[in-house]
Coordinates of N, CA, C and O in Angstrom, one line a residue:
M1 N 103.2 110.9 98.2 CA 102.1 111.8 97.9 C 101.1 111.6 99.0 O 100.6 110.5 99.3
A2 N 100.6 112.7 99.6 CA 99.7 112.6 100.7 C 98.3 113.2 100.3 O 98.2 113.7 99.1
F3 N 97.4 113.3 101.1 CA 96.1 113.9 100.9 C 96.3 115.3 100.4 O 97.0 116.1 101.0
N4 N 95.7 115.7 99.3 CA 95.7 117.1 98.8 C 94.4 117.8 99.0 O 93.4 117.5 98.3
L5 N 94.3 118.6 100.0 CA 93.1 119.3 100.3 C 92.6 120.1 99.2 O 91.4 120.1 98.9
N6 N 93.4 120.9 98.4 CA 92.9 121.7 97.3 C 92.3 120.8 96.2 O 91.2 121.2 95.7
Y7 N 92.9 119.7 95.9 CA 92.4 118.8 94.9 C 91.0 118.3 95.4 O 90.0 118.3 94.6
F8 N 90.9 117.9 96.7 CA 89.6 117.4 97.2 C 88.5 118.5 97.1 O 87.4 118.2 96.6
M9 N 88.9 119.7 97.6 CA 87.9 120.8 97.6 C 87.5 121.1 96.2 O 86.3 121.4 95.9
N10 N 88.4 121.1 95.2 CA 88.1 121.5 93.8 C 87.2 120.5 93.2 O 86.5 120.8 92.2
H11 N 87.2 119.2 93.6 CA 86.5 118.1 93.0 C 85.3 117.7 93.9 O 84.8 116.6 93.7
L12 N 85.0 118.5 94.9 CA 83.9 118.1 95.9 C 82.7 117.5 95.2 O 82.2 116.5 95.6
N13 N 82.1 118.2 94.3 CA 80.9 117.8 93.6 C 81.1 116.5 92.9 O 80.2 115.7 92.9
R14 N 82.2 116.4 92.2 CA 82.5 115.1 91.4 C 82.5 113.9 92.4 O 81.9 112.9 92.1
F15 N 83.2 114.1 93.5 CA 83.2 113.0 94.4 C 81.9 112.7 95.1 O 81.5 111.6 95.3
K16 N 81.1 113.8 95.4 CA 79.8 113.6 96.0 C 78.9 112.8 95.0 O 78.2 111.9 95.5
E17 N 79.0 113.0 93.7 CA 78.2 112.3 92.8 C 78.6 110.9 92.7 O 77.8 110.0 92.2
M18 N 79.8 110.5 93.1 CA 80.2 109.1 93.0 C 79.7 108.3 94.2 O 79.8 107.1 94.2
Y19 N 79.2 109.0 95.2 CA 78.8 108.3 96.4 C 77.5 107.6 96.2 O 76.5 108.2 95.9
R20 N 77.5 106.3 96.4 CA 76.3 105.4 96.4 C 76.5 104.4 97.5 O 77.5 103.7 97.5
P21 N 75.6 104.3 98.5 CA 75.8 103.4 99.6 C 76.1 102.0 99.2 O 77.0 101.3 99.8
E22 N 75.4 101.5 98.2 CA 75.7 100.1 97.8 C 77.1 99.9 97.3 O 77.8 98.9 97.5
E23 N 77.7 100.9 96.6 CA 79.0 100.8 96.1 C 80.0 101.0 97.2 O 81.1 100.4 97.2
L24 N 79.6 101.8 98.2 CA 80.5 102.0 99.4 C 80.7 100.6 100.1 O 81.8 100.3 100.4
F25 N 79.6 99.9 100.3 CA 79.8 98.6 101.0 C 80.5 97.6 100.1 O 81.2 96.7 100.7
E26 N 80.4 97.6 98.8 CA 81.1 96.7 97.9 C 82.6 97.1 98.1 O 83.4 96.1 98.1
K27 N 83.0 98.3 98.1 CA 84.4 98.7 98.2 C 84.9 98.3 99.6 O 86.0 97.7 99.6
I28 N 84.2 98.4 100.6 CA 84.6 98.0 101.9 C 84.9 96.5 101.9 O 85.9 96.0 102.4
K29 N 84.0 95.7 101.3 CA 84.2 94.2 101.3 C 85.5 93.9 100.6 O 86.2 93.0 101.0
K30 N 85.8 94.6 99.5 CA 87.0 94.3 98.7 C 88.3 94.7 99.4 O 89.3 94.0 99.2
V31 N 88.3 95.8 100.1 CA 89.5 96.4 100.6 C 89.7 96.4 102.1 O 90.7 96.9 102.6
A32 N 88.7 95.9 102.8 CA 88.7 96.0 104.3 C 90.0 95.6 104.9 O 90.6 96.3 105.8
K33 N 90.5 94.4 104.6 CA 91.7 93.9 105.2 C 92.9 94.7 104.8 O 93.8 95.1 105.7
K34 N 93.0 95.1 103.6 CA 94.2 95.9 103.1 C 94.1 97.3 103.7 O 95.1 97.9 104.1
A35 N 92.9 97.9 103.7 CA 92.8 99.3 104.1 C 93.0 99.4 105.6 O 93.6 100.4 106.1
G36 N 92.5 98.4 106.3 CA 92.7 98.4 107.8 C 91.5 98.8 108.5 O 90.6 99.5 108.0
I37 N 91.4 98.4 109.8 CA 90.2 98.7 110.6 C 90.0 100.2 110.8 O 88.8 100.7 110.7
K38 N 91.0 100.9 111.0 CA 90.9 102.4 111.2 C 90.2 103.1 110.0 O 89.4 104.0 110.2
V39 N 90.6 102.7 108.8 CA 90.0 103.3 107.6 C 88.5 102.9 107.5 O 87.7 103.8 107.3
V40 N 88.3 101.7 107.8 CA 86.9 101.2 107.7 C 86.0 101.9 108.8 O 84.9 102.3 108.6
Y41 N 86.6 102.0 110.0 CA 85.9 102.7 111.1 C 85.6 104.2 110.7 O 84.4 104.6 110.9
A42 N 86.5 104.9 110.1 CA 86.3 106.3 109.7 C 85.2 106.3 108.6 O 84.3 107.2 108.6
V43 N 85.2 105.3 107.7 CA 84.1 105.3 106.6 C 82.8 105.1 107.3 O 81.8 105.7 107.0
L44 N 82.7 104.1 108.3 CA 81.4 103.9 108.9 C 81.0 105.1 109.8 O 79.8 105.4 109.8
V45 N 81.9 105.8 110.4 CA 81.5 107.0 111.2 C 80.8 108.0 110.2 O 79.7 108.5 110.5
L46 N 81.5 108.2 109.1 CA 80.9 109.2 108.2 C 79.6 108.7 107.5 O 78.7 109.5 107.3
Y47 N 79.6 107.4 107.2 CA 78.3 106.8 106.7 C 77.2 107.1 107.6 O 76.1 107.6 107.2
Y48 N 77.3 106.7 108.9 CA 76.2 106.9 109.8 C 75.9 108.4 110.1 O 74.8 108.8 110.3
A49 N 77.0 109.2 110.1 CA 76.8 110.6 110.2 C 76.0 111.2 109.1 O 75.3 112.2 109.3
S50 N 76.1 110.7 107.9 CA 75.4 111.2 106.7 C 73.9 111.1 106.9 O 73.1 111.9 106.2
F51 N 73.4 110.3 107.8 CA 72.0 110.2 108.0 C 71.5 111.0 109.2 O 70.3 111.1 109.4
D52 N 72.4 111.6 109.9 CA 72.0 112.4 111.1 C 71.6 113.8 110.6 O 72.4 114.6 110.1
K53 N 70.3 114.1 110.8 CA 69.7 115.3 110.3 C 70.2 116.6 111.1 O 70.0 117.7 110.7
S54 N 70.8 116.3 112.3 CA 71.3 117.4 113.1 C 72.6 118.0 112.5 O 73.1 119.1 112.8
I55 N 73.2 117.3 111.6 CA 74.4 117.7 110.9 C 74.0 118.6 109.7 O 73.2 118.1 108.9
P56 N 74.5 119.8 109.6 CA 74.1 120.7 108.5 C 74.3 120.0 107.1 O 75.2 119.2 106.9
M57 N 73.5 120.4 106.2 CA 73.5 119.8 104.9 C 74.9 120.0 104.2 O 75.4 119.2 103.5
K58 N 75.5 121.2 104.4 CA 76.8 121.4 103.7 C 77.8 120.4 104.2 O 78.7 120.0 103.5
D59 N 77.7 120.1 105.5 CA 78.6 119.1 106.1 C 78.3 117.7 105.6 O 79.2 116.9 105.3
R60 N 77.0 117.4 105.4 CA 76.7 116.1 104.8 C 77.1 116.0 103.4 O 77.4 114.9 102.9
I61 N 77.1 117.1 102.7 CA 77.7 117.0 101.3 C 79.1 116.7 101.3 O 79.6 115.9 100.5
M62 N 79.9 117.3 102.3 CA 81.3 117.0 102.4 C 81.5 115.5 102.8 O 82.4 114.8 102.3
I63 N 80.6 115.0 103.6 CA 80.7 113.5 104.0 C 80.5 112.7 102.7 O 81.3 111.8 102.5
M64 N 79.5 113.0 101.9 CA 79.2 112.2 100.7 C 80.4 112.3 99.7 O 80.8 111.4 99.1
A65 N 81.1 113.5 99.7 CA 82.2 113.7 98.8 C 83.4 112.8 99.3 O 84.1 112.1 98.5
A66 N 83.6 112.8 100.6 CA 84.7 112.0 101.2 C 84.5 110.5 100.9 O 85.4 109.7 100.5
L67 N 83.2 110.1 101.1 CA 82.9 108.7 100.8 C 82.9 108.4 99.3 O 83.3 107.3 98.9
G68 N 82.6 109.3 98.5 CA 82.7 109.2 97.1 C 84.2 109.0 96.7 O 84.5 108.2 95.8
Y69 N 85.0 109.8 97.3 CA 86.5 109.7 97.0 C 87.0 108.3 97.4 O 87.8 107.7 96.7
F70 N 86.5 107.8 98.5 CA 86.9 106.5 99.0 C 86.5 105.4 97.9 O 87.2 104.5 97.6
I71 N 85.3 105.6 97.4 CA 84.8 104.6 96.4 C 85.5 104.8 95.0 O 85.7 103.8 94.3
C72 N 85.9 106.0 94.7 CA 86.5 106.3 93.4 C 87.6 105.4 93.0 O 88.6 105.3 93.8
P73 N 87.6 104.8 91.9 CA 88.7 103.9 91.5 C 90.0 104.6 91.1 O 91.0 104.1 91.1
I74 N 89.9 105.9 90.9 CA 91.1 106.7 90.5 C 91.4 107.6 91.7 O 90.7 108.5 92.0
D75 N 92.5 107.3 92.3 CA 93.0 108.0 93.5 C 94.3 108.8 93.2 O 95.0 108.5 92.3
L76 N 94.6 109.7 94.1 CA 95.9 110.3 94.0 C 97.0 109.3 94.2 O 98.1 109.3 93.6
I77 N 96.7 108.4 95.2 CA 97.6 107.2 95.4 C 96.8 106.0 95.2 O 95.9 105.7 95.9
P78 N 97.1 105.2 94.1 CA 96.4 104.0 93.8 C 96.3 103.0 95.0 O 97.3 102.8 95.7
D79 N 95.1 102.5 95.3 CA 94.9 101.6 96.5 C 95.8 100.4 96.4 O 96.1 99.8 97.5
A80 N 96.2 100.0 95.2 CA 97.0 98.7 95.1 C 98.4 98.9 95.6 O 99.1 98.0 95.9
L81 N 98.9 100.2 95.7 CA 100.3 100.4 96.1 C 100.4 100.4 97.7 O 99.4 100.6 98.3
P82 N 101.6 100.1 98.2 CA 101.7 100.2 99.6 C 101.4 101.6 100.1 O 101.8 102.6 99.4
G83 N 100.7 101.7 101.1 CA 100.2 103.0 101.6 C 99.2 103.7 100.7 O 98.9 104.9 100.9
G84 N 98.6 102.9 99.9 CA 97.6 103.4 98.9 C 96.3 104.0 99.5 O 95.5 104.6 98.8
F85 N 96.1 103.7 100.8 CA 94.9 104.3 101.4 C 95.2 105.5 102.2 O 94.3 106.1 102.9
A86 N 96.4 106.0 102.2 CA 96.7 107.3 102.9 C 95.9 108.4 102.4 O 95.5 109.3 103.2
D87 N 95.7 108.6 101.1 CA 95.0 109.7 100.6 C 93.5 109.5 101.0 O 92.8 110.5 101.3
D88 N 93.0 108.3 100.9 CA 91.6 108.1 101.4 C 91.4 108.5 102.8 O 90.5 109.2 103.2
M89 N 92.3 108.0 103.7 CA 92.2 108.3 105.1 C 92.4 109.8 105.3 O 91.7 110.4 106.2
G90 N 93.2 110.5 104.5 CA 93.3 111.9 104.6 C 92.0 112.6 104.4 O 91.6 113.6 105.1
A91 N 91.3 112.2 103.3 CA 90.0 112.8 103.0 C 89.0 112.5 104.1 O 88.3 113.4 104.5
L92 N 89.0 111.3 104.6 CA 88.1 110.9 105.6 C 88.3 111.7 106.9 O 87.4 112.3 107.5
A93 N 89.6 111.8 107.3 CA 90.0 112.5 108.5 C 89.7 114.0 108.4 O 89.3 114.6 109.4
F94 N 89.9 114.6 107.2 CA 89.7 116.0 107.0 C 88.2 116.3 107.3 O 87.8 117.2 108.0
V95 N 87.3 115.4 106.8 CA 85.9 115.7 106.9 C 85.5 115.4 108.4 O 84.7 116.2 109.0
I96 N 86.0 114.3 109.0 CA 85.7 114.1 110.4 C 86.1 115.2 111.3 O 85.4 115.6 112.2
K97 N 87.3 115.8 111.0 CA 87.7 117.0 111.8 C 86.7 118.1 111.6 O 86.4 118.8 112.6
K98 N 86.3 118.4 110.4 CA 85.4 119.5 110.1 C 84.0 119.3 110.8 O 83.4 120.3 111.3
I99 N 83.6 118.1 111.0 CA 82.2 117.9 111.6 C 82.3 117.3 113.0 O 81.3 117.0 113.6
W100 N 83.5 117.2 113.5 CA 83.7 116.5 114.8 C 82.7 116.9 115.9 O 82.2 116.0 116.6
N101 N 82.5 118.1 116.1 CA 81.6 118.6 117.2 C 80.1 118.3 116.9 O 79.3 118.4 117.8
N102 N 79.8 117.9 115.7 CA 78.4 117.5 115.4 C 78.2 116.0 115.4 O 77.0 115.6 115.2
I103 N 79.2 115.2 115.5 CA 79.0 113.7 115.5 C 78.5 113.3 116.9 O 79.2 113.6 117.9
T104 N 77.4 112.6 116.9 CA 76.8 112.2 118.1 C 77.3 110.9 118.6 O 77.9 110.1 117.8
P105 N 77.2 110.6 119.9 CA 77.6 109.3 120.4 C 76.9 108.2 119.7 O 77.5 107.1 119.6
E106 N 75.7 108.4 119.3 CA 74.9 107.3 118.6 C 75.6 107.0 117.3 O 75.6 105.8 116.9
V107 N 76.1 107.9 116.6 CA 76.8 107.7 115.3 C 78.1 106.8 115.6 O 78.3 105.8 114.9
F108 N 78.8 107.2 116.6 CA 80.0 106.3 116.9 C 79.6 104.9 117.4 O 80.3 104.0 117.0
A109 N 78.5 104.8 118.1 CA 78.1 103.5 118.6 C 77.6 102.6 117.4 O 78.0 101.4 117.4
K110 N 76.9 103.2 116.5 CA 76.5 102.4 115.3 C 77.7 101.9 114.5 O 77.8 100.8 114.0
A111 N 78.7 102.8 114.3 CA 79.9 102.5 113.6 C 80.7 101.4 114.3 O 81.2 100.4 113.7
R112 N 80.8 101.5 115.7 CA 81.5 100.4 116.4 C 80.8 99.1 116.4 O 81.4 98.1 116.2
K113 N 79.5 99.2 116.4 CA 78.7 97.9 116.4 C 78.9 97.2 115.0 O 79.1 96.0 115.0
R114 N 78.8 98.0 113.9 CA 79.1 97.3 112.6 C 80.5 96.8 112.5 O 80.7 95.7 112.0
L115 N 81.4 97.6 113.0 CA 82.8 97.1 113.0 C 83.0 95.8 113.7 O 83.7 94.9 113.3
H116 N 82.4 95.7 114.9 CA 82.4 94.5 115.7 C 81.8 93.3 115.0 O 82.3 92.2 115.0
E117 N 80.7 93.6 114.3 CA 80.0 92.5 113.5 C 80.9 92.0 112.4 O 81.0 90.8 112.1
W118 N 81.7 92.9 111.8 CA 82.6 92.5 110.6 C 83.9 91.9 111.1 O 84.4 91.0 110.5
F119 N 84.5 92.5 112.1 CA 85.9 92.1 112.5 C 86.0 91.4 113.9 O 87.0 91.0 114.2
G120 N 84.9 91.3 114.6 CA 85.0 90.8 115.9 C 85.5 91.8 116.9 O 85.3 93.0 116.7
E121 N 86.3 91.3 117.8 CA 86.9 92.2 118.8 C 88.0 93.1 118.1 O 88.8 92.6 117.3
V122 N 88.0 94.3 118.4 CA 89.0 95.3 117.8 C 89.6 96.0 119.0 O 89.0 96.2 120.1
S123 N 90.8 96.5 118.8 CA 91.5 97.2 119.8 C 91.0 98.6 120.0 O 90.6 99.2 119.0
P124 N 91.2 99.2 121.2 CA 90.7 100.6 121.4 C 91.5 101.5 120.5 O 90.9 102.5 120.1
E125 N 92.7 101.2 120.1 CA 93.5 102.1 119.2 C 92.8 102.2 117.8 O 92.9 103.2 117.2
D126 N 92.2 101.1 117.4 CA 91.5 101.1 116.1 C 90.3 102.0 116.1 O 89.8 102.4 115.1
L127 N 89.8 102.2 117.3 CA 88.6 103.1 117.4 C 88.9 104.5 117.8 O 88.0 105.3 118.1
T128 N 90.1 104.9 117.6 CA 90.5 106.2 117.9 C 90.8 107.0 116.6 O 91.6 106.6 115.8
I129 N 90.0 108.0 116.5 CA 90.2 108.9 115.3 C 90.6 110.3 115.8 O 89.8 110.9 116.6
N130 N 91.7 110.7 115.5 CA 92.2 112.0 116.0 C 91.9 113.1 114.9 O 92.5 113.2 113.9
P131 N 90.9 113.9 115.3 CA 90.5 114.9 114.3 C 91.5 116.1 114.1 O 92.2 116.4 114.9

């Protein structure tokens, strides 16, 4: 089972309501190694983009929904299963693609800096998000 765009869009407000920054960082702490650097990087890009006032409010609501979905303990694919973060990455990638042209270099720089603080040196492939 992969990311289901219709399910995500139909539950946008529910996922947005689940987004709380403190819970986001708790989830990252718990799952960072299992989820992988690329998922964590996508989360960080969206997290920092959510504070960028140049991004339209409707896009920031989508960001909050994608981050809420990442936090949500009930997923289309449970995180405990192999490949369990595929649906999370699908939601994150979908929103990144939607807002790609509005993401500033500063947002990417903040996400990379935090990633380096947590993981040390990371490969350039881990810093590549294909929208």
